[in-house]
CSV table of C-alpha atoms in Angstrom, one decimal:
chain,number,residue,atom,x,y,z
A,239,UNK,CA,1.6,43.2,-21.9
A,240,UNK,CA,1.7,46.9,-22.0
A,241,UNK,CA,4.9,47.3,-23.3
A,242,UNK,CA,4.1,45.1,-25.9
A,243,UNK,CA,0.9,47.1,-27.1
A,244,UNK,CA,3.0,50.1,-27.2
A,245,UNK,CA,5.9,48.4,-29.2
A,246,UNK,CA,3.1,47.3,-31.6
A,247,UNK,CA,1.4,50.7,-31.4
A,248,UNK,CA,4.6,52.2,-32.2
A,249,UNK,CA,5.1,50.2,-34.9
A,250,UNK,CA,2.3,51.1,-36.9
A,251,UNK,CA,2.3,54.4,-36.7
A,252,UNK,CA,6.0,53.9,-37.8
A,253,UNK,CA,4.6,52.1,-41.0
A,254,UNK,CA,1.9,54.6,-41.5
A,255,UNK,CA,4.0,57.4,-41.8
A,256,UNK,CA,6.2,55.5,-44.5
A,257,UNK,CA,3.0,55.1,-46.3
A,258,UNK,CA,2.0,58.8,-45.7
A,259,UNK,CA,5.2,59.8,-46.7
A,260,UNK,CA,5.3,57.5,-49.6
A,261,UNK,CA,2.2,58.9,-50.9
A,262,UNK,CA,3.0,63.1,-50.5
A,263,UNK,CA,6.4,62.2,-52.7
A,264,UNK,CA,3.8,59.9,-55.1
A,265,UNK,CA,1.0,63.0,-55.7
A,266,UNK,CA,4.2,65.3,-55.3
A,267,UNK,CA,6.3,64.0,-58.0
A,268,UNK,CA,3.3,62.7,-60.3
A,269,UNK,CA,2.3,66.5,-60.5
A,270,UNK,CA,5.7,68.3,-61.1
A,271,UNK,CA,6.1,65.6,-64.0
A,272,UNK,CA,2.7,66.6,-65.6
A,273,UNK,CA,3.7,67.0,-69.0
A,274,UNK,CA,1.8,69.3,-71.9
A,275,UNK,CA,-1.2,68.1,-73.4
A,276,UNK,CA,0.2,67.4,-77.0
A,277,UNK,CA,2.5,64.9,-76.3
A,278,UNK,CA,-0.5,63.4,-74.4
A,279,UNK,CA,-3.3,63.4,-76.7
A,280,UNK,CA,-0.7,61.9,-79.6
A,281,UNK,CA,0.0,59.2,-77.0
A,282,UNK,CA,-3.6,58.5,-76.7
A,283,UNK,CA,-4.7,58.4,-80.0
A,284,UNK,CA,-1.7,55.7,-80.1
A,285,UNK,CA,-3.5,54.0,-77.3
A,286,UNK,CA,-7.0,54.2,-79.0
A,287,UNK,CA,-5.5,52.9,-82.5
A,288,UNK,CA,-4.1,49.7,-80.5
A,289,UNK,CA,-7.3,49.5,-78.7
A,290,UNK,CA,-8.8,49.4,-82.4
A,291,UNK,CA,-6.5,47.0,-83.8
A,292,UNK,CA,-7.2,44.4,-81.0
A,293,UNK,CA,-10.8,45.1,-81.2
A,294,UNK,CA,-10.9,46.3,-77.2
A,295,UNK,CA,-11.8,50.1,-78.0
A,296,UNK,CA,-15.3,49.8,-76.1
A,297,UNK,CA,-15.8,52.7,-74.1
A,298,UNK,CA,-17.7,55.1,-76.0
A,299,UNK,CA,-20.4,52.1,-76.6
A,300,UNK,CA,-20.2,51.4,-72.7
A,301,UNK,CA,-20.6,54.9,-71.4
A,302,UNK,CA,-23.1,55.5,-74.4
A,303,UNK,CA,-25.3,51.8,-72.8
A,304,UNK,CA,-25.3,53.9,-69.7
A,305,UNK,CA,-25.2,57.3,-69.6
A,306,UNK,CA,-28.8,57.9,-69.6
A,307,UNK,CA,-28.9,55.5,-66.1
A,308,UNK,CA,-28.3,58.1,-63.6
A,309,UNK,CA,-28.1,55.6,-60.6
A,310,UNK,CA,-25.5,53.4,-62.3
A,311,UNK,CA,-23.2,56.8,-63.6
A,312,UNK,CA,-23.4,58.0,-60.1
A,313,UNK,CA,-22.2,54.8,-58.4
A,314,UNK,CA,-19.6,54.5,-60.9
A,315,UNK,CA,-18.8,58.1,-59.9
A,316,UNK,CA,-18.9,56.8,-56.1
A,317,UNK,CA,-16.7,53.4,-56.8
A,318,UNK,CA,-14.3,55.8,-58.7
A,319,UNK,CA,-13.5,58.4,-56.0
A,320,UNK,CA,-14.4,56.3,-52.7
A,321,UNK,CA,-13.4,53.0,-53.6
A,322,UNK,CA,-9.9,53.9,-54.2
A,323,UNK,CA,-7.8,56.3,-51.4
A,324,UNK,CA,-10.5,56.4,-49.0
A,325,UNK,CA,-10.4,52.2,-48.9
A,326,UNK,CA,-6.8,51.5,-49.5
A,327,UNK,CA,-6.1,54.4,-46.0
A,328,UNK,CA,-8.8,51.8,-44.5
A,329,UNK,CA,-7.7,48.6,-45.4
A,330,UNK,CA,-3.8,49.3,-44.6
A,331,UNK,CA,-5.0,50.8,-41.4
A,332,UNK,CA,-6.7,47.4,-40.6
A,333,UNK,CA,-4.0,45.0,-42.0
A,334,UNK,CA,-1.4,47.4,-40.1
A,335,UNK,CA,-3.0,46.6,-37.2
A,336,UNK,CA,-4.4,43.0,-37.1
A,337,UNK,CA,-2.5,41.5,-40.2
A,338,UNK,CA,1.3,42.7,-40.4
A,339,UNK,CA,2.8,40.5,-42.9
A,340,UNK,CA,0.3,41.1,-45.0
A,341,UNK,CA,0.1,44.9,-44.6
A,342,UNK,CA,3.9,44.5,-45.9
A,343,UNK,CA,3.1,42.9,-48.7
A,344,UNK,CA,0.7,45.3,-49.8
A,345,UNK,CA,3.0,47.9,-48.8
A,346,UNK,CA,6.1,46.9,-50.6
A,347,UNK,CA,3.7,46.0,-53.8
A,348,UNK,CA,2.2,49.4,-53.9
A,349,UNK,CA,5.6,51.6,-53.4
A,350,UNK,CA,7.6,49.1,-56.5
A,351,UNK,CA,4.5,49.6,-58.7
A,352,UNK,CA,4.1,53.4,-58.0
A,353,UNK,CA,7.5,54.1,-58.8
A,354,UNK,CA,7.6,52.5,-62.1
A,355,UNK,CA,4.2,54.4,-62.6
A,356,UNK,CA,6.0,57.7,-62.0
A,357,UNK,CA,8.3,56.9,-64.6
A,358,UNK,CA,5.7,55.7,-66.9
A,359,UNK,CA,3.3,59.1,-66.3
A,360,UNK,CA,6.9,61.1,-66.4
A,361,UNK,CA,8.0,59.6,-69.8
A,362,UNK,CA,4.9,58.6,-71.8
A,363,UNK,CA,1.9,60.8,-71.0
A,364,UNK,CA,-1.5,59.8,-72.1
A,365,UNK,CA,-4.6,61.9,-72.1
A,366,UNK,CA,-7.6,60.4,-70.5
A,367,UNK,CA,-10.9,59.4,-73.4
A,368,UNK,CA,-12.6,62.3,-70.8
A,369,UNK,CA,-9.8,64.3,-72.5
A,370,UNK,CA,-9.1,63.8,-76.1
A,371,UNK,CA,-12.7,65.2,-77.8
A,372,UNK,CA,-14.1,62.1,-78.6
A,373,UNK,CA,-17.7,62.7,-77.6
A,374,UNK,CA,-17.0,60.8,-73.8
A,375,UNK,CA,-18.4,62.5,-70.9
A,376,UNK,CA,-16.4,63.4,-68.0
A,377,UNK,CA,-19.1,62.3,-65.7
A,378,UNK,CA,-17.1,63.1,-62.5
A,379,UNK,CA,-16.3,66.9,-63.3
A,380,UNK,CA,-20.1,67.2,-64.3
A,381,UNK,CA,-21.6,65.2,-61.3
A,382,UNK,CA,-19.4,65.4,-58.6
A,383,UNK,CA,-17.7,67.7,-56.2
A,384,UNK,CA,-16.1,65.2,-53.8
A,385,UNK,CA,-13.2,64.2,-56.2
A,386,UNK,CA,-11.2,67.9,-56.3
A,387,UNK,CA,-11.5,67.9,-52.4
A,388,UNK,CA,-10.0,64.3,-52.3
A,389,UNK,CA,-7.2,65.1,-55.0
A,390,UNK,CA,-6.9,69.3,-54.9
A,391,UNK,CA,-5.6,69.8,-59.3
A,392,UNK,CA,-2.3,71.1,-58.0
A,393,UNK,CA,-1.4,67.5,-56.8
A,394,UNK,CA,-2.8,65.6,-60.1
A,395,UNK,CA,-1.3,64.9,-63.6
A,396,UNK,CA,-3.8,64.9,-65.9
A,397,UNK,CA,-2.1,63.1,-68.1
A,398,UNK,CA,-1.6,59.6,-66.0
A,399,UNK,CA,-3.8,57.5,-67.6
A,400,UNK,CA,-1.4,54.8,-68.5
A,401,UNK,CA,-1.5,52.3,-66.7
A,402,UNK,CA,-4.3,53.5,-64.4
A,403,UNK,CA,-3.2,52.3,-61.0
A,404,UNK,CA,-7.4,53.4,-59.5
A,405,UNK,CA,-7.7,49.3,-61.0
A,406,UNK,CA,-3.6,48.4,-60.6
A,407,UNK,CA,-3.6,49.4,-56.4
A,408,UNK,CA,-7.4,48.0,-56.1
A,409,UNK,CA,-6.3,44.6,-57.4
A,410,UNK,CA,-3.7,44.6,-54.8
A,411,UNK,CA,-5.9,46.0,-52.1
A,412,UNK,CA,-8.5,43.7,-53.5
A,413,UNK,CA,-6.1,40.6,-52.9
A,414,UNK,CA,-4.6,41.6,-49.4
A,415,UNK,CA,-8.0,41.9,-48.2
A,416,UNK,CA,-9.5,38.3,-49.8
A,417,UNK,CA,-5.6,36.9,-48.2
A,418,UNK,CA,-6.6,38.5,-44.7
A,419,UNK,CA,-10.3,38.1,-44.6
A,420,UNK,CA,-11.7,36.0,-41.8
A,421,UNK,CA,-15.3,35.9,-43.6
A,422,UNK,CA,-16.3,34.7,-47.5
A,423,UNK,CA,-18.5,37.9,-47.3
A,424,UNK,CA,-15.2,39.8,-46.9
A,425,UNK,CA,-13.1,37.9,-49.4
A,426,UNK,CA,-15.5,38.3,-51.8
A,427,UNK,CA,-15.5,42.0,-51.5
A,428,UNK,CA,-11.8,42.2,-52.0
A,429,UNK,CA,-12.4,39.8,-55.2
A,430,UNK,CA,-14.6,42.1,-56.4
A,431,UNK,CA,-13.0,45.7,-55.8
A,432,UNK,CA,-10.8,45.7,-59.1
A,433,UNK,CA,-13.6,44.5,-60.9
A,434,UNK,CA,-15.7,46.9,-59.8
A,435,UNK,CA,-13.3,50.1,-60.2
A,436,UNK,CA,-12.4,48.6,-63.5
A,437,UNK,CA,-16.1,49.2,-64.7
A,438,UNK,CA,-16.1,52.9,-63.3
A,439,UNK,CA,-12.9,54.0,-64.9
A,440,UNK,CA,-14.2,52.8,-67.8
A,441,UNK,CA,-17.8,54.7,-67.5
A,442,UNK,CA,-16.2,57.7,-66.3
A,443,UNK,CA,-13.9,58.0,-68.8
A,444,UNK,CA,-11.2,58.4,-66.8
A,445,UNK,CA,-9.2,55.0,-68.4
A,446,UNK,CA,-8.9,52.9,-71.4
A,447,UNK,CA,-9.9,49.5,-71.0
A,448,UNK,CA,-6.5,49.2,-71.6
A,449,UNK,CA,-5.4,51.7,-69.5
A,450,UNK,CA,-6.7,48.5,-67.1
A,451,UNK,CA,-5.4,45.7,-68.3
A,452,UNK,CA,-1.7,47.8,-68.0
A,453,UNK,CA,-2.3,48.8,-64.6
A,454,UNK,CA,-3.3,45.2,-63.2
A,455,UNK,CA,-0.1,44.1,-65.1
A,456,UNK,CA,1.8,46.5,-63.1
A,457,UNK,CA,0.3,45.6,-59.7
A,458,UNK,CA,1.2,42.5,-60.5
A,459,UNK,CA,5.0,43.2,-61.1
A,460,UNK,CA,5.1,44.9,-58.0
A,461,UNK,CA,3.4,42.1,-55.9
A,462,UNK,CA,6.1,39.5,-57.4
A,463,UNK,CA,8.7,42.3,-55.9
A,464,UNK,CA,6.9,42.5,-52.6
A,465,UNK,CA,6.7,38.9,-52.7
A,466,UNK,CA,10.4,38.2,-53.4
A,467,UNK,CA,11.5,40.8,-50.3
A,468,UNK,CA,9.0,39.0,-48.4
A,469,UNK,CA,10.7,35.6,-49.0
A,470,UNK,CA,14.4,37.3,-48.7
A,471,UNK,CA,13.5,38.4,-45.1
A,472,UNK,CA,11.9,34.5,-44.3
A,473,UNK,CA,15.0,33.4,-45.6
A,474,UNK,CA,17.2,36.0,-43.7
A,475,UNK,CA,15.5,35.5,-40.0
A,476,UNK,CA,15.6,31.5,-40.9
A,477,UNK,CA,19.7,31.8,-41.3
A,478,UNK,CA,20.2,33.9,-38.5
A,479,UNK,CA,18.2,31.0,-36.1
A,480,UNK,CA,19.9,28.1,-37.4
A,481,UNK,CA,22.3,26.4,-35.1
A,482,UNK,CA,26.2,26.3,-35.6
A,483,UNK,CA,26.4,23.2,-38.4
A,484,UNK,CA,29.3,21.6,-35.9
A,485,UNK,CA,26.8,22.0,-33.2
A,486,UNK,CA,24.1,18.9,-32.2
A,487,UNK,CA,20.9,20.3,-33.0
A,488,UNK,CA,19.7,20.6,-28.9
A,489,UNK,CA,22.8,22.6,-28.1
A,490,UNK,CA,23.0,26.1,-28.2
A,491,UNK,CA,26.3,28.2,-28.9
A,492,UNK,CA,27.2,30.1,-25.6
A,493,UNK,CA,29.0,33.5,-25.8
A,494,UNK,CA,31.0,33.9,-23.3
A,495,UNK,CA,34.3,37.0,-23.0
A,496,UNK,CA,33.4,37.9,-26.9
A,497,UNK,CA,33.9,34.5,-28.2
A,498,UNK,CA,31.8,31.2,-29.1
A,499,UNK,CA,32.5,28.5,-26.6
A,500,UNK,CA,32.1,24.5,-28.4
């Protein structure tokens, strides 16, 4: 029994430190590729004229709605840097520990996802509405000190916007906890976390609604990834248990001097 706490012990810390490791080359890469801001601000104006042409270019009549609520703009605030590193370290942690399949998923989700982010950010930069002059508030760099301890400038492109994986990696947290939850309080929480984080990129003008919709569709993609390794290593362990096809179903092969015995 104890030796099977400290495989299982072992194992985690194994997976955490391919997370940890996975996120240091994420921030690391993410700010070397930071790219200049005119390139960026062209992009978003490309973004904002699409937004226009599908009638989804809402923000500056949300944040406007709001701005004057200083409970709601400071929760939004909250959601925006709490509800996104500080709950996905908690929530692997937990599903790492109690939930290992699904801990995988999530995993394997979040590292396909974030790498065709990098090359998104890398290739096609897009200024944040917080960014671009339009008369949106940047209500976290006015309100709040807690963000630029949580993600220190040097390790932050500013020009990430699209696909904003704050909603993309909260939907998938968001779903891994509603999959593992033993309680409908708990499920309901994790149905709610994208929805929620959604709403504060928005007021904090950090994202495009659009910026959302992308970075769901991404987490997606990278879930259908995770998923298909997931059912490749089903299918894997299933071969490697299935009896020899000559052999009746109760017998077992024996090996004996290097070489299957009938």
């Amino acid at each position: 029994m104890r030796r099977s706490a400290v495989t299982r012990a072992l194992w985690v810390l194994r997976q955490l430190a391919i997370v940890l490791l996975g996120i240091v080359v994420y921030f690391g890469v993410r700010g070397l590729t930071e790219s200049g801001p005119a390139a960026a601000l062209d992009h978003a104006a490309d973004v904002l004229a699409f937004e226009q042409a599908i009638s989804l270019d809402q923000e500056q009549r949300l944040q406007d709605l709001f701005i004057d609520q200083d409970w709601l703009i400071t929760l939004a605030n909250w959601i925006y840097i709490w509800g996104h590193w500080p709950v996905i370290t908690v929530v692997m942690v937990w599903l790492a520990f109690r939930h290992r399949v699904v801990f995988l998923r999530l995993r394997n989700a979040m590292i396909a996802s974030g790498g065709i982010g990098l090359i998104i950010f890398a290739t096609y930069p897009v200024a944040p509405p917080r960014l671009t002059g339009t008369g949106l508030v940047d209500t976290v760099t006015q309100r709040s000190e807690a963000y630029r301890v949580l993600q220190p400038p040097a390790f932050v492109n500013q020009y990430a916007a699209m696909p904003s994986l704050h909603v993309g990696w909260d939907l998938l947290v968001g779903l891994a906890v509603a999959s593992a939850a033993s309680t409908t309080v708990l499920r309901w929480i994790g149905r709610l976390m994208p929805v929620l984080m959604t709403v504060a990129v928005v007021l904090t003008a950090n994202h495009y609604l659009i910026d959302a919709v992308a970075g769901a569709a991404l987490a997606l993609v990278g879930l259908a990834v995770a998923y298909r390794l997931e059912h490749r290593h089903v299918n894997a362990r299933a071969a490697v248990k299935m009896p020899h096809p000559r052999l009746s179903p109760d017998l077992a092969p024996v090996r004996r001097t290097g070489t299957l015995v009938d």
